[in-house]
PDB file of C-alpha atoms and ligand atoms in Angstrom:
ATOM      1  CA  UNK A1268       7.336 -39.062  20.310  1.00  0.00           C
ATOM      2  CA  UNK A1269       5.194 -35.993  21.170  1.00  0.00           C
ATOM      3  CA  UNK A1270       4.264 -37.227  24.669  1.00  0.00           C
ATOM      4  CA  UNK A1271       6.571 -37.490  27.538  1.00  0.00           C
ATOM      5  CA  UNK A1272       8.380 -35.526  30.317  1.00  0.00           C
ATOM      6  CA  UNK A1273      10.573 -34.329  27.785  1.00  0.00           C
ATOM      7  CA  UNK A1274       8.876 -33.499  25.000  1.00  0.00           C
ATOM      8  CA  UNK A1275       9.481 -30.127  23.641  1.00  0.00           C
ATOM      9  CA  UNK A1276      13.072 -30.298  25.160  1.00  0.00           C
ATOM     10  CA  UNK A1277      16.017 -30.458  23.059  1.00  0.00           C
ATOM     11  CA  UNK A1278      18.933 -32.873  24.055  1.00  0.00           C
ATOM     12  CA  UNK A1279      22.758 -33.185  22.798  1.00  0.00           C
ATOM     13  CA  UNK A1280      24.373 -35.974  23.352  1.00  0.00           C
ATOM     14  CA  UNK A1281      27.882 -36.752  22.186  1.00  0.00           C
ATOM     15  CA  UNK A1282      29.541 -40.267  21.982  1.00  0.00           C
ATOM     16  CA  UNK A1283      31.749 -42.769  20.432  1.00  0.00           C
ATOM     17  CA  UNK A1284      35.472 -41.793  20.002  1.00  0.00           C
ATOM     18  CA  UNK A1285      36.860 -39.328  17.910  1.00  0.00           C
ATOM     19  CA  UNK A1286      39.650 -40.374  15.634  1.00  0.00           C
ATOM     20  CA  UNK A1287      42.382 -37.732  14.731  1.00  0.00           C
ATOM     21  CA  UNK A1288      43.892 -38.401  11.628  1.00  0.00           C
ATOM     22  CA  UNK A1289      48.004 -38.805  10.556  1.00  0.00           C
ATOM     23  CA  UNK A1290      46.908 -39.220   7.266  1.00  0.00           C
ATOM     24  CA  UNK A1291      44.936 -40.397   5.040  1.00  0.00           C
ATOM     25  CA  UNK A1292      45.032 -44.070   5.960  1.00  0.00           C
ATOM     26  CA  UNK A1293      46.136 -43.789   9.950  1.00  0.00           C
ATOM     27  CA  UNK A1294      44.887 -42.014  12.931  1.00  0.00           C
ATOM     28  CA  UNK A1295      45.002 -42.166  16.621  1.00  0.00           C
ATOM     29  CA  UNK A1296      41.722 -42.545  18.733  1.00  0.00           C
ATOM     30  CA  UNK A1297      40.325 -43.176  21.806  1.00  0.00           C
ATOM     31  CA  UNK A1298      38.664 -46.863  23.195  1.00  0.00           C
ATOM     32  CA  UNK A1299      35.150 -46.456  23.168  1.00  0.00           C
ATOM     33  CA  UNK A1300      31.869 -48.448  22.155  1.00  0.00           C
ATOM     34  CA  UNK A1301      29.914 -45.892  22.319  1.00  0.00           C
ATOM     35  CA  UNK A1302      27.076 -47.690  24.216  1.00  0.00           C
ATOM     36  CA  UNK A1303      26.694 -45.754  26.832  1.00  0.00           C
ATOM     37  CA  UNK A1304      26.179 -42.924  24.617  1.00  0.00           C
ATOM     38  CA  UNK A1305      23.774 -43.902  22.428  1.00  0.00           C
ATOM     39  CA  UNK A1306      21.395 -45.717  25.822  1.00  0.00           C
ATOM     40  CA  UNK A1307      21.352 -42.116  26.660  1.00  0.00           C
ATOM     41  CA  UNK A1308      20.149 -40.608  23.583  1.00  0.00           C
ATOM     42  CA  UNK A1309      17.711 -43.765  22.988  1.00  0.00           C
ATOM     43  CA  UNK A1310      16.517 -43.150  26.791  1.00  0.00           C
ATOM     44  CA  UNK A1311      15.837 -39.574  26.073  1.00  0.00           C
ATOM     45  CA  UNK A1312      14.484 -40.175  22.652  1.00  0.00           C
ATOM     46  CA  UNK A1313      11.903 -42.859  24.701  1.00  0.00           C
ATOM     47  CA  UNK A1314      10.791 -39.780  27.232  1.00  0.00           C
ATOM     48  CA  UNK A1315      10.293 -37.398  24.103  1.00  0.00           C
ATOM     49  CA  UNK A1316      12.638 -35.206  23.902  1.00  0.00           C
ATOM     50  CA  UNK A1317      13.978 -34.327  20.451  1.00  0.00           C
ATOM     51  CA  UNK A1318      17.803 -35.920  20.488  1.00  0.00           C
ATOM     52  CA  UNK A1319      20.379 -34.558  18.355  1.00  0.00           C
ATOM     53  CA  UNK A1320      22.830 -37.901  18.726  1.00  0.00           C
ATOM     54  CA  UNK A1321      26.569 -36.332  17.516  1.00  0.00           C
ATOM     55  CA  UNK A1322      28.689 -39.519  17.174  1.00  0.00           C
ATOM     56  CA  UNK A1323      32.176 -40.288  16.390  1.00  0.00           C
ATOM     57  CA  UNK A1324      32.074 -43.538  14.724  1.00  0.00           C
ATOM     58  CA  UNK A1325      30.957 -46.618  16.138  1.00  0.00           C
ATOM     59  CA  UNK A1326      29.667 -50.191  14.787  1.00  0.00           C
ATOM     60  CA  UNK A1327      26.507 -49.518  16.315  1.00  0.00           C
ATOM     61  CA  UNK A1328      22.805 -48.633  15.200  1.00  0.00           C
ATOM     62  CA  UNK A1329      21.300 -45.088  14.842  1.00  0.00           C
ATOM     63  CA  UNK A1330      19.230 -45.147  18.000  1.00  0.00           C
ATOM     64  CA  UNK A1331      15.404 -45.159  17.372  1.00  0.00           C
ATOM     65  CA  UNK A1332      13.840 -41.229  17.261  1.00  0.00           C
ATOM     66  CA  UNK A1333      17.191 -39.001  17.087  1.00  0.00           C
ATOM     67  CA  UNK A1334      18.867 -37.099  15.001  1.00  0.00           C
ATOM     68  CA  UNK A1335      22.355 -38.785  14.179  1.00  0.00           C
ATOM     69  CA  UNK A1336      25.351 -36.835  13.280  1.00  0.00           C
ATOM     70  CA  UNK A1337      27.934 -38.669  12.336  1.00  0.00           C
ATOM     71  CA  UNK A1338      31.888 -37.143  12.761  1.00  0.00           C
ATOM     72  CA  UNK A1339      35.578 -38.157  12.809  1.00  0.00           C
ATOM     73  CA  UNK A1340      37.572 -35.703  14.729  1.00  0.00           C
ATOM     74  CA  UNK A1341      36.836 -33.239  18.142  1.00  0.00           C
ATOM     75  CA  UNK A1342      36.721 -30.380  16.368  1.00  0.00           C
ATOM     76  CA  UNK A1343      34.073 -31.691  13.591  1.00  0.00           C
ATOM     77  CA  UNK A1344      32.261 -32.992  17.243  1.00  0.00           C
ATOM     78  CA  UNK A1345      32.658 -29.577  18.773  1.00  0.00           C
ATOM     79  CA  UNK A1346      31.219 -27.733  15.465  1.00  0.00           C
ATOM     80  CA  UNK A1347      28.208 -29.837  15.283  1.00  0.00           C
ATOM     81  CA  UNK A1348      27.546 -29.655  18.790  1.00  0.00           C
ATOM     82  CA  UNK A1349      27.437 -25.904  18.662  1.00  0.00           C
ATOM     83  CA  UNK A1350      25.535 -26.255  15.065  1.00  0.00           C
ATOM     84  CA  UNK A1351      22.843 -28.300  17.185  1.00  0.00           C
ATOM     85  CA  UNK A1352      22.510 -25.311  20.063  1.00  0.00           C
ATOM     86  CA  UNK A1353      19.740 -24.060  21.468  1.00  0.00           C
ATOM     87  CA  UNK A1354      19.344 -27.069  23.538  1.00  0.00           C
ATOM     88  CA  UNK A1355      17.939 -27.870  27.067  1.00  0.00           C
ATOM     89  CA  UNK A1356      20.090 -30.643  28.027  1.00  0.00           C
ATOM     90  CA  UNK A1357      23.605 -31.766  26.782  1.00  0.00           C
ATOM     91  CA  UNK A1358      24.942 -35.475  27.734  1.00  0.00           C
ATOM     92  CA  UNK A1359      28.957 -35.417  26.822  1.00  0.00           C
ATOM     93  CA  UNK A1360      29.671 -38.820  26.978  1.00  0.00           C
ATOM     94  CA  UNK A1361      31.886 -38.940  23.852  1.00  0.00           C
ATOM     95  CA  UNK A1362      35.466 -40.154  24.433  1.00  0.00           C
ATOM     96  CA  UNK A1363      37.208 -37.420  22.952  1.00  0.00           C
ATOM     97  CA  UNK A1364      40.813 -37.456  21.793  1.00  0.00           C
ATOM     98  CA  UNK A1365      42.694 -35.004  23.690  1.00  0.00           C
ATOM     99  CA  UNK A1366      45.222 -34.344  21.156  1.00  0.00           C
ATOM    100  CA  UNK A1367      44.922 -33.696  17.622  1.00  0.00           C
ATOM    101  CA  UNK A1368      47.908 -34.170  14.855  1.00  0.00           C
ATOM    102  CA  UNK A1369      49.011 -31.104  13.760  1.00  0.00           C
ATOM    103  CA  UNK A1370      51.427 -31.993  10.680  1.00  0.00           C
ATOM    104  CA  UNK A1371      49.370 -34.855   9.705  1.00  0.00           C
ATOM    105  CA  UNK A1372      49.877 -35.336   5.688  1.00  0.00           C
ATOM    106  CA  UNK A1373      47.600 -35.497   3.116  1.00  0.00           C
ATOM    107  CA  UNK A1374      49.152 -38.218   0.858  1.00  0.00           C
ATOM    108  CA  UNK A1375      50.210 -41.131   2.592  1.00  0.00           C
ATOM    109  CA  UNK A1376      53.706 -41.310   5.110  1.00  0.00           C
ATOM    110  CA  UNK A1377      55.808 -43.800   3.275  1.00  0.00           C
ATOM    111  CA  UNK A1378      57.679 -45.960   5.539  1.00  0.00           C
ATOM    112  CA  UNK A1379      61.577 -45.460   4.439  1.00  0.00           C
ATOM    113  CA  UNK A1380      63.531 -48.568   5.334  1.00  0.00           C
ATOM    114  CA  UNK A1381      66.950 -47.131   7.675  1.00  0.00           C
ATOM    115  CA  UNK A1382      64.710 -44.028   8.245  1.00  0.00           C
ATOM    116  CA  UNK A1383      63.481 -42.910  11.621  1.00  0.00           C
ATOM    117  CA  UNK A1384      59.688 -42.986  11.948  1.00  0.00           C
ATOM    118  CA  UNK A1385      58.074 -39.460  11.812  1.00  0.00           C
ATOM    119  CA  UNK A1386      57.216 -37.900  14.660  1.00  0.00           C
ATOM    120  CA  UNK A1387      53.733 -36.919  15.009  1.00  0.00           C
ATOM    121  CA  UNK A1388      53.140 -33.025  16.973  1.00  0.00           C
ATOM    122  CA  UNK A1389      49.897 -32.558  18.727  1.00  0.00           C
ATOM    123  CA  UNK A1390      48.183 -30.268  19.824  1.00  0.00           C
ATOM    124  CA  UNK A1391      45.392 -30.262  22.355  1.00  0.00           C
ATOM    125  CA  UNK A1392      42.107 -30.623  21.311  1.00  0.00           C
ATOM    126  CA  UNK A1393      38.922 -28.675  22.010  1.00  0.00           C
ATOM    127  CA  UNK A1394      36.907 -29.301  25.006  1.00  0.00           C
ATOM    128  CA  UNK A1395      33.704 -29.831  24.172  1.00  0.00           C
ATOM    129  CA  UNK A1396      32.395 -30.247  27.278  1.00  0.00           C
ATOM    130  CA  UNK A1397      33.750 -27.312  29.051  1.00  0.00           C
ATOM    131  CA  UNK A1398      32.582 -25.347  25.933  1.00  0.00           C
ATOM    132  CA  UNK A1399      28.996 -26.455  25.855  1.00  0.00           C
ATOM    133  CA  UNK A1400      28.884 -25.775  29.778  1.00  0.00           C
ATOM    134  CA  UNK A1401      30.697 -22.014  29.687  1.00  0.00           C
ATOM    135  CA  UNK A1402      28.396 -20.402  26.782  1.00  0.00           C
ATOM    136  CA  UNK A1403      27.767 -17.507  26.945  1.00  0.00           C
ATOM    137  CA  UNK A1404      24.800 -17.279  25.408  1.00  0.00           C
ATOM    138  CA  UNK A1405      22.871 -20.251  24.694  1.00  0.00           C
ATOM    139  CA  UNK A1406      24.267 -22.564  27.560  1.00  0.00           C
ATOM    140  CA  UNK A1407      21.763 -25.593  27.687  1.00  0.00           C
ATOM    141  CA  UNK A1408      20.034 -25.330  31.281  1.00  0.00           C
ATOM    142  CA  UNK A1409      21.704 -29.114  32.617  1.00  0.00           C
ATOM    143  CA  UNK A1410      25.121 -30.205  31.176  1.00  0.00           C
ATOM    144  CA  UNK A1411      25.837 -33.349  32.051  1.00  0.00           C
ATOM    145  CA  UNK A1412      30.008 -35.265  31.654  1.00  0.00           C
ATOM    146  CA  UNK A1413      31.081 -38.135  32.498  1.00  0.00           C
ATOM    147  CA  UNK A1414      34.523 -38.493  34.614  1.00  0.00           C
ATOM    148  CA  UNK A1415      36.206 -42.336  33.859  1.00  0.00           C
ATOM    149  CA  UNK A1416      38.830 -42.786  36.361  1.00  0.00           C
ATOM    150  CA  UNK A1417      41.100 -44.978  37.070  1.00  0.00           C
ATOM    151  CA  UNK A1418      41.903 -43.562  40.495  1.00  0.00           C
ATOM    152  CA  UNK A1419      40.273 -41.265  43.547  1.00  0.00           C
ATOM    153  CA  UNK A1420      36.882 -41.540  41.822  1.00  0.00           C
ATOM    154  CA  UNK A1421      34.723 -39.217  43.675  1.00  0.00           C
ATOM    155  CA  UNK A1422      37.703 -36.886  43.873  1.00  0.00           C
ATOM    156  CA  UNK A1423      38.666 -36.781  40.429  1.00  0.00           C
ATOM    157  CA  UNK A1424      35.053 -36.369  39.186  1.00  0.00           C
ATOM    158  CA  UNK A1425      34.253 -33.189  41.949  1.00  0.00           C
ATOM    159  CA  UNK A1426      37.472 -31.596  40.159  1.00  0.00           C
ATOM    160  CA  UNK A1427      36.339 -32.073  36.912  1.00  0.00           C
ATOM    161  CA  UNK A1428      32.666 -31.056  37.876  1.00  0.00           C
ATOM    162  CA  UNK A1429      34.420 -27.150  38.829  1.00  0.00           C
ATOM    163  CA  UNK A1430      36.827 -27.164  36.035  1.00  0.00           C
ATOM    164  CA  UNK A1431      34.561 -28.173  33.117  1.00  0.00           C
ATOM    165  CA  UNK A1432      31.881 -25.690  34.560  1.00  0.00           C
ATOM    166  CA  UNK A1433      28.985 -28.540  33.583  1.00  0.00           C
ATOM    167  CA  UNK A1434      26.245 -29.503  36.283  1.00  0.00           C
ATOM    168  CA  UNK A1435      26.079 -32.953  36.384  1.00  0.00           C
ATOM    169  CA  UNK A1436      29.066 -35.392  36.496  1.00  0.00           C
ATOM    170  CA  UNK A1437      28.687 -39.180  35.978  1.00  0.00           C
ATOM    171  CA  UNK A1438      31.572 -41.246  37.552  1.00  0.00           C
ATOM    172  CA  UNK A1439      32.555 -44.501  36.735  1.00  0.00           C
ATOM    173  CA  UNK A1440      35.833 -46.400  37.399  1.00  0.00           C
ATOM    174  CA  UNK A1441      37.614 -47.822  34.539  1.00  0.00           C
ATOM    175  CA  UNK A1442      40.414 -49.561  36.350  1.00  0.00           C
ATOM    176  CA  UNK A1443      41.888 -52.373  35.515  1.00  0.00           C
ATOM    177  CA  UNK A1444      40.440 -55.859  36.948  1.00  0.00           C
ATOM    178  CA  UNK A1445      37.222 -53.171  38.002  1.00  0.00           C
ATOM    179  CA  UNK A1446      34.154 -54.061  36.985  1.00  0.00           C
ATOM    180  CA  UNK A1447      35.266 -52.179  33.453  1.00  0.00           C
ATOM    181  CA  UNK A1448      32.819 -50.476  31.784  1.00  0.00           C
ATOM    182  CA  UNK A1449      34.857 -49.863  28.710  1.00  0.00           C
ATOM    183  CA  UNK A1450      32.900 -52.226  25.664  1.00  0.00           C
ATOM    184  CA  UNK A1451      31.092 -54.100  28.128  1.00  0.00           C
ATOM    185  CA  UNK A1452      26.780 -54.030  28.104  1.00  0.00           C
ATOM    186  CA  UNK A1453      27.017 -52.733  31.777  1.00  0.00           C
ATOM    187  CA  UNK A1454      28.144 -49.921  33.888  1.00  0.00           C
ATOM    188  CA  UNK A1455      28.179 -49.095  37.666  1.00  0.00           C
ATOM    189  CA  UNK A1456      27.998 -45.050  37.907  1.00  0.00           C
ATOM    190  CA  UNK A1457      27.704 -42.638  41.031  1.00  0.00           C
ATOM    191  CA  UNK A1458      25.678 -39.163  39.523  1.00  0.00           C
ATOM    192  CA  UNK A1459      27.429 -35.900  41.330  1.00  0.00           C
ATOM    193  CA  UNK A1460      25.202 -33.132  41.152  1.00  0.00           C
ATOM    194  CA  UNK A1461      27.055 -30.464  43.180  1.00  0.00           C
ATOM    195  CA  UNK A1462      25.321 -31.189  46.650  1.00  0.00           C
ATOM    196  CA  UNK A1463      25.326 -34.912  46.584  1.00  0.00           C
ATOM    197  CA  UNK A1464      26.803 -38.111  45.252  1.00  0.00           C
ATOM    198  CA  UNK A1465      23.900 -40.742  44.121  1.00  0.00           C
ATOM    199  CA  UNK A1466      26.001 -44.010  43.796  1.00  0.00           C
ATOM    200  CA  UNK A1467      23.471 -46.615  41.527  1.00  0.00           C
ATOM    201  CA  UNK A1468      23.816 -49.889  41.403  1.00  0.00           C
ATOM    202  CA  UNK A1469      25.630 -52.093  38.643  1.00  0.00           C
ATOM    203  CA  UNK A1470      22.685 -51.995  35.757  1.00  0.00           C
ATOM    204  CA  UNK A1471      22.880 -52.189  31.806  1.00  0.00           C
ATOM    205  CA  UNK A1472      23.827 -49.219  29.922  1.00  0.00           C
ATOM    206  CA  UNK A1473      20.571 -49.263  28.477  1.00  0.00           C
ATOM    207  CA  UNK A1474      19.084 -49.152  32.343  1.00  0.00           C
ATOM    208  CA  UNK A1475      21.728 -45.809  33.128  1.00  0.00           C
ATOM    209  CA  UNK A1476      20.549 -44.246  30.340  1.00  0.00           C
ATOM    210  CA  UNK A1477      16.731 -44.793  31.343  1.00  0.00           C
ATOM    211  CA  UNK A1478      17.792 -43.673  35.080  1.00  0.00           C
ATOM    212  CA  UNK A1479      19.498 -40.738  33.702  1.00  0.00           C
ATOM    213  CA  UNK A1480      17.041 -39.554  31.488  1.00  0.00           C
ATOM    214  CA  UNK A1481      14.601 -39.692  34.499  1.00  0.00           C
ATOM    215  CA  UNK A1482      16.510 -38.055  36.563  1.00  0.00           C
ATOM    216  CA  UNK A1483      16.997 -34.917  33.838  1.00  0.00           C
ATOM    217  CA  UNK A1484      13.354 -34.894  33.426  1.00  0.00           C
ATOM    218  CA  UNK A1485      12.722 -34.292  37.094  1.00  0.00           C
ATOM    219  CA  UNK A1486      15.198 -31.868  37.207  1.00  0.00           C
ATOM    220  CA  UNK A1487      13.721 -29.746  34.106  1.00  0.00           C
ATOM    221  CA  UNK A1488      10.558 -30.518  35.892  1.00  0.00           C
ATOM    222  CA  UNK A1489      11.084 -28.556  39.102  1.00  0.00           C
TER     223      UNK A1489
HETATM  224  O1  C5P B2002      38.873 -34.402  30.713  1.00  0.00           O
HETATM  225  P1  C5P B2002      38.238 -35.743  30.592  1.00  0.00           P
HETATM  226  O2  C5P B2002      38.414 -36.355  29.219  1.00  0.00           O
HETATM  227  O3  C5P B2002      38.573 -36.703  31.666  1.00  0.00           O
HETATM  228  O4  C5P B2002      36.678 -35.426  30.771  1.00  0.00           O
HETATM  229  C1  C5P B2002      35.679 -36.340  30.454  1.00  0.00           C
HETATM  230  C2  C5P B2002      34.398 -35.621  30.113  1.00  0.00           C
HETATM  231  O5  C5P B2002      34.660 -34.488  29.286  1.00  0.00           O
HETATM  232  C3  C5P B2002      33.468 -36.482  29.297  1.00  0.00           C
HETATM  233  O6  C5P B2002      32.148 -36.058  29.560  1.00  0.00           O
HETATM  234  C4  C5P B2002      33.871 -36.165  27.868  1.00  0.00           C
HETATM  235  O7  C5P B2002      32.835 -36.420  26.947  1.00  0.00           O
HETATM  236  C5  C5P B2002      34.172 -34.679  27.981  1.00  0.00           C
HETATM  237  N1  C5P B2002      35.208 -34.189  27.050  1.00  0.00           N
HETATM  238  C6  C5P B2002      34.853 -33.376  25.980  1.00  0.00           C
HETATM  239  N2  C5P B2002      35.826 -32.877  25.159  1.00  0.00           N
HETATM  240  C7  C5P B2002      37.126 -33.161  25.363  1.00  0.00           C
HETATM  241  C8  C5P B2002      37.497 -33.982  26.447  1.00  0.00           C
HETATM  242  C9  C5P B2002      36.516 -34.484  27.269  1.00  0.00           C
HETATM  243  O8  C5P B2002      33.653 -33.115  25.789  1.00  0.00           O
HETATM  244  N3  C5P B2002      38.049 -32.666  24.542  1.00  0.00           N
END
C-alpha cells in the first residue's frame, strides 16, 4: 500500500446481498456470492487505493488491505456508504434487496395451525446506487453499477446508466443456461461508459476486478 496508481484515492465498494428481516429468525434476500465484489475491492486495494469494502454478508474472507464493513439490510448499506464519503471512486456491486418488510415483528411469527400465513408489506428500498451517483455535494468523481440482466443486455444497462445517474455501468447476463455468473469464479462483462461499450472476454472475477481497477485508474489519471 502507499504506491500505486491509486494511492491517495478513496474507493467504496458495496457487495454481497442484503437480507431484510421478517423477524427475528427469517428474512428475505437476494442470491449473491459476493465475489465479484470483493475481486474489486481486493483489485483496488492491490493498485493502492484506500478501500472501504461495505458488505452484506457473505462466507467469504475480508479482502487483503480494506476496510470491511460488515451490514444486514439496504438501509444499514446505504448509511455506511454515505458514513464512508468523501470518496473518489464508488463500485456498487452489492445485490441489494429491493424491498424491505415493513411490519416485520420483533418476537418471533408463530405459525398457527388452520391460520392463514401473514402477509408480509414491503416497501421499496433505498437506492444506493442512484444515491451515491446524485450527491449533491460530495459525489465521488467515477460511480461505477453493475446492470445483471436477463434480457436486452446492452439496452437494459444504457437505461439504467441514465436513470441511476452513475458513470460507469458493468453488464453481465444472468440468464438462465448463460454462462451464469451468479456463485460461479467467472464472469463475462461488457463496461458502458457513456460513449462506448467495451465487451471483455470471459475471465475470473478476480481478473474483472484487476481490469476494472485499471481501467478506473486511467480514468482518474487523465
Ligand atoms: O436496479 P438494479 O438492481 O437492476 O440495479 C443494479 C445496480 O444498482 C447494481 O450496481 C446495484 O449494486 C445497484 N443497486 C443499489 N441499490 C439498490 C438497488 C440496486 O445500489 N437498492
Amino acid at each position: 500500500l502507499g504506491a500505486g496508481p491509486l494511492s491517495g484515492r478513496h474507493a467504496i465498494v458495496t457487495s454481497g446481498p442484503t437480507i431484510e428481516p421478517i423477524d427475528p429468525v427469517r428474512y428475505i434476500a437476494n442470491r449473491s456470492t459476493g465475489r465479484q465484489g470483493h475481486a474489486i475491492a481486493a483489485a483496488l486495494a492491490e493498485l493502492g487505493a484506500r478501500v472501504t469494502l461495505v458488505s452484506g454478508p457473505v462466507a467469504l474472507a475480508d479482502p487483503p488491505g480494506c476496510t470491511v464493513v460488515r451490514v444486514e439490510s439496504a438501509l444499514q448499506m446505504l448509511n455506511e456508504a454515505r458514513a464512508a464519503l468523501p470518496a473518489d471512486i464508488a463500485v456498487c456491486a452489492a445485490a441489494v434487496a429491493d424491498w424491505t418488510v415493513v411490519n416485520r415483528s420483533t418476537e418471533k411469527r408463530k405459525k398457527k395451525i388452520g391460520e392463514p400465513p401473514p402477509v408480509l408489506q414491503l416497501a421499496p428500498n433505498p437506492d444506493i446506487l442512484a444515491t451515491l451517483a446524485r450527491a449533491e455535494a460530495d459525489r465521488p468523481r467515477l460511480v461505477i453499477g453493475f446492470a445483471a440482466e436477463t434480457e436486452a443486455l446492452l439496452d437494459n444497462a444504457r437505461d439504467k446508466r441514465q436513470r441511476k445517474g452513475c458513470d460507469w455501468i458493468l453488464a453481465n447476463s444472468v440468464a438462465e443456461g448463460d454462462d451464469s455468473s451468479f456463485g460461479g469464479a467467472d464472469n463475462t462483462v461488457h463496461l458502458l461508459d457513456g460513449e462506448s461499450v467495451e465487451s471483455w472476454p470471459r475471465m475470473s472475477k478476480r481478473e474483472v476486478g484487476r481490469r476494472l481497477a485499471q481501467r478506473i485508474a486511467a480514468a482518474l489519471a487523465e
